[in-house]
Amino acid sequence: MALGIGLIFGIMRLINFAHGEMVMAGGYAMALLVTLPAPLVILAAIIIVVSLALTIEKIAFRPLRGNDPATLLVASFTVSYFLQNVALMIFGGRPLPFTFAPGLSEIYEFAGLRVPLLQFVSLGLTVFALVGLALVLKRTSIGIQLRAAAEDVVTARLSGIRVNRVIALAFALSAVLAWVVSLIYSAQIGQISPTMGVRPLIIGFVATILGGLGSLAGAALGGFVVGVVSVLLEIFLPAETRPFREAFLFGIVFLMLVIRPEGLVRVRALQERV
């Protein structure tokens, strides 16, 4: 989730709050197509989510490009609220039970530890997404263009880079990452709803800020730090305070940002040049 948010911010300086609705769209797409063979469900869901992301970029964000960041922020809130209400009108507000792969809930035992298969799948998909995105950014020409646009959009455009295509690709990549989240998250909670993307969006946003806005390495690091702190709180908090775990989590993140407000990874492109 943090990678998808950080990717768009790195290029457009846009905190895309509609990213949560990409997760929601992925969940509903898989639910509607669940009768098809699993590979077709995955392929079709990714195509639907990517198409939705590209449509949003072209209709909602491209006309506002170059405006004040506050305008883009309001636009992202508007798109998020609009998509939530469209889903509400079509599917209703009641959560629908959904499990794409029931076998993911199977428990495996290793050295006395009982671990759900979903945990291994989640780890594998996360590592695959992280390594794949790193290879695209470091080893391909389009990745170099993405990094150039993240560094300075104006200079990239003057250098002959087709910025519209680069930004559209960034939205497509973030949509694929959102689909990965929708697969894992819907399997964890066992249901889908119009607001299912809100909670992971907030946690992913916190992780992105903690790692350093505009840095994909920082986003990944921030995500792992938030995950580790969350698990440690689950272990050490008294039972009666565990329902408020996220309040403690955000409090700890706030203290970390007071100490290092730029995040764990400094982004050179966001530093003032003299």
XYZ file of C-alpha atoms in Angstrom:
274
model
C 0.000 0.000 0.000
C 2.829 2.362 0.896
C 4.615 1.608 -2.383
C 1.538 2.574 -4.419
C 1.044 5.826 -2.504
C 4.750 6.696 -2.616
C 5.022 5.996 -6.345
C 2.342 8.560 -7.254
C 3.601 11.143 -4.777
C 7.162 10.798 -6.050
C 6.121 11.847 -9.567
C 3.090 14.126 -9.103
C 3.552 15.304 -5.486
C -0.003 14.003 -5.092
C -1.215 12.142 -2.027
C -3.734 9.962 -3.815
C -6.473 9.152 -1.316
C -8.374 7.418 -4.127
C -5.747 4.658 -3.947
C -7.908 2.940 -1.331
C -10.727 2.663 -3.854
C -8.403 0.772 -6.190
C -8.203 -1.844 -3.443
C -11.997 -1.844 -3.197
C -12.345 -2.164 -6.994
C -9.969 -5.122 -7.018
C -11.994 -6.883 -4.354
C -15.321 -6.434 -6.143
C -13.788 -7.367 -9.509
C -12.563 -10.685 -8.128
C -15.909 -11.314 -6.409
C -17.860 -10.749 -9.638
C -15.546 -12.996 -11.662
C -14.962 -15.680 -9.035
C -16.718 -18.380 -11.100
C -13.983 -18.187 -13.757
C -10.689 -20.096 -13.497
C -8.319 -18.465 -11.007
C -5.757 -17.214 -13.587
C -8.522 -15.521 -15.573
C -9.927 -13.941 -12.398
C -6.508 -12.514 -11.535
C -5.845 -11.243 -15.067
C -9.303 -9.709 -15.490
C -9.224 -8.071 -12.033
C -5.829 -6.486 -12.761
C -7.084 -5.183 -16.131
C -10.193 -3.692 -14.476
C -8.230 -1.972 -11.708
C -5.573 -0.628 -14.093
C -8.259 0.655 -16.496
C -10.021 2.423 -13.630
C -6.754 4.010 -12.470
C -5.905 5.235 -15.977
C -9.412 6.668 -16.394
C -9.150 8.534 -13.101
C -5.728 9.899 -14.035
C -6.955 11.152 -17.415
C -10.280 12.616 -16.280
C -9.638 13.815 -12.733
C -5.928 14.522 -12.324
C -4.473 15.323 -15.735
C -6.561 18.517 -16.227
C -5.432 19.719 -12.770
C -1.748 18.985 -13.258
C 0.363 21.999 -12.387
C -2.212 23.411 -9.989
C -1.648 23.978 -6.299
C -1.043 20.706 -4.374
C -4.063 21.498 -2.209
C -6.251 21.410 -5.338
C -4.937 17.952 -6.253
C -5.496 16.805 -2.679
C -9.127 17.932 -2.744
C -9.539 16.229 -6.129
C -8.238 12.936 -4.706
C -10.701 13.178 -1.803
C -13.498 13.867 -4.295
C -12.616 10.878 -6.472
C -12.380 8.654 -3.399
C -15.777 9.725 -2.083
C -17.344 9.415 -5.548
C -16.101 5.862 -6.088
C -17.210 4.796 -2.626
C -20.723 6.056 -3.277
C -20.877 4.449 -6.734
C -19.998 1.121 -5.120
C -22.565 1.820 -2.407
C -25.313 2.382 -4.977
C -24.403 -0.712 -6.995
C -23.558 -3.247 -4.276
C -25.174 -1.760 -1.158
C -23.565 -0.806 2.112
C -23.623 -4.255 3.723
C -20.276 -6.133 3.607
C -20.399 -9.187 1.359
C -18.626 -12.414 2.353
C -15.874 -13.227 -0.113
C -12.903 -15.577 -0.186
C -10.985 -15.854 -3.441
C -8.847 -18.829 -2.390
C -10.219 -20.667 0.666
C -7.045 -22.758 0.842
C -5.105 -19.695 2.020
C -6.632 -20.129 5.479
C -4.982 -23.537 5.864
C -2.640 -23.738 8.867
C 0.903 -25.134 8.648
C 3.010 -26.085 11.653
C 6.761 -25.479 11.789
C 8.791 -26.226 14.920
C 5.721 -25.800 17.090
C 4.566 -22.603 15.347
C 1.158 -22.602 13.645
C 1.288 -20.244 10.650
C -1.536 -19.685 8.095
C -0.607 -20.188 4.452
C -1.875 -16.657 3.837
C 1.103 -15.264 5.749
C 3.549 -16.968 3.392
C 1.576 -15.851 0.333
C 1.427 -12.287 1.638
C 5.172 -12.234 2.234
C 5.878 -13.732 -1.179
C 3.627 -11.278 -3.023
C 5.105 -8.329 -1.116
C 8.680 -9.347 -1.888
C 7.756 -10.014 -5.534
C 6.110 -6.584 -5.856
C 9.050 -4.827 -4.198
C 11.726 -6.589 -6.248
C 9.716 -6.274 -9.469
C 9.188 -2.554 -9.004
C 12.858 -2.050 -8.150
C 13.921 -3.889 -11.320
C 11.536 -1.819 -13.452
C 12.874 1.423 -11.993
C 16.551 0.463 -12.139
C 16.854 -1.742 -15.233
C 14.429 -0.400 -17.838
C 14.298 2.782 -19.900
C 10.762 3.541 -18.724
C 12.020 3.160 -15.161
C 14.693 5.767 -15.822
C 12.006 8.070 -17.199
C 9.900 7.487 -14.069
C 12.847 8.390 -11.852
C 13.622 11.457 -13.971
C 10.010 12.653 -13.708
C 10.109 12.073 -9.957
C 13.245 14.194 -9.723
C 11.997 17.125 -11.835
C 8.954 16.940 -14.109
C 9.744 20.176 -15.975
C 13.322 19.162 -16.787
C 12.129 15.683 -17.790
C 9.609 17.205 -20.221
C 12.271 19.517 -21.686
C 14.544 16.485 -22.130
C 11.994 14.884 -24.430
C 10.327 12.520 -21.956
C 6.620 12.029 -22.616
C 5.452 12.964 -19.144
C 1.801 12.056 -19.749
C 2.773 8.496 -20.643
C 5.126 8.253 -17.671
C 2.495 9.447 -15.195
C -0.095 7.101 -16.712
C 2.349 4.224 -16.267
C 2.885 5.235 -12.637
C -0.876 5.065 -12.059
C -1.004 1.658 -13.766
C 1.798 0.308 -11.575
C 0.155 1.694 -8.443
C -3.106 0.008 -9.497
C -1.354 -3.367 -9.777
C 0.060 -2.839 -6.284
C -3.445 -1.960 -5.070
C -4.754 -5.226 -6.534
C -2.117 -7.145 -4.563
C -3.391 -5.428 -1.419
C -7.016 -6.237 -2.286
C -6.156 -9.926 -2.747
C -4.333 -10.179 0.586
C -6.698 -7.944 2.557
C -9.929 -9.556 1.341
C -8.472 -12.962 2.217
C -7.598 -11.680 5.703
C -10.984 -10.150 6.544
C -13.111 -12.560 4.477
C -15.391 -9.873 3.066
C -15.596 -6.883 0.732
C -17.353 -3.536 1.177
C -17.365 -0.041 -0.400
C -15.117 1.227 2.418
C -12.729 -1.719 2.596
C -9.840 0.366 1.240
C -10.024 3.104 3.884
C -8.216 1.311 6.710
C -5.273 0.018 4.622
C -5.054 3.464 2.987
C -4.615 5.186 6.346
C -2.016 2.685 7.540
C -0.202 2.817 4.193
C -0.247 6.615 4.264
C 1.255 6.613 7.765
C 3.938 4.172 6.595
C 4.720 6.356 3.571
C 5.131 9.477 5.713
C 7.251 7.581 8.224
C 9.539 6.224 5.514
C 9.779 9.551 3.690
C 7.329 10.927 1.145
C 8.625 10.536 -2.391
C 10.999 7.653 -1.622
C 9.986 4.141 -2.652
C 12.741 2.650 -0.487
C 11.420 4.777 2.364
C 7.861 3.617 1.694
C 8.936 -0.026 1.871
C 10.988 0.608 5.017
C 8.139 2.568 6.611
C 5.714 -0.264 5.830
C 7.948 -2.828 7.523
C 8.495 -0.571 10.549
C 4.752 -0.008 10.974
C 4.160 -3.757 10.637
C 6.821 -4.657 13.196
C 5.607 -2.046 15.700
C 2.004 -3.211 15.223
C 2.907 -6.859 15.934
C 5.015 -5.924 18.971
C 2.105 -3.907 20.365
C -0.183 -6.903 19.831
C 2.246 -9.026 21.855
C 3.081 -6.708 24.745
C -0.071 -4.610 25.277
C -2.451 -5.804 28.008
C -5.493 -7.632 26.655
C -7.895 -4.829 27.586
C -5.928 -2.226 25.587
C -5.290 -4.297 22.423
C -8.449 -3.009 20.678
C -6.768 0.433 20.788
C -3.540 -0.850 19.269
C -3.665 1.525 16.302
C -3.922 4.548 18.644
C -0.656 3.458 20.282
C 0.833 2.749 16.844
C 0.048 6.228 15.508
C 1.313 7.778 18.755
C 4.670 6.024 18.365
C 4.865 7.075 14.703
C 4.112 10.673 15.746
C 6.998 10.607 18.234
C 9.324 9.212 15.570
C 8.344 12.008 13.191
C 8.928 14.630 15.884
C 12.494 13.340 16.119
C 12.929 13.006 12.327
C 10.196 14.978 10.509
C 11.580 14.243 7.018
C 11.048 10.518 7.541
C 13.498 7.654 7.721
C 14.822 8.277 4.184
C 15.600 11.794 2.974
C 14.480 12.582 -0.574
C 16.919 14.849 -2.402
C 14.281 16.049 -4.855
C 12.241 17.532 -1.993
C 15.154 19.351 -0.361
C 15.607 23.044 -1.037
C 18.442 23.905 -3.382
C 20.412 27.118 -2.948
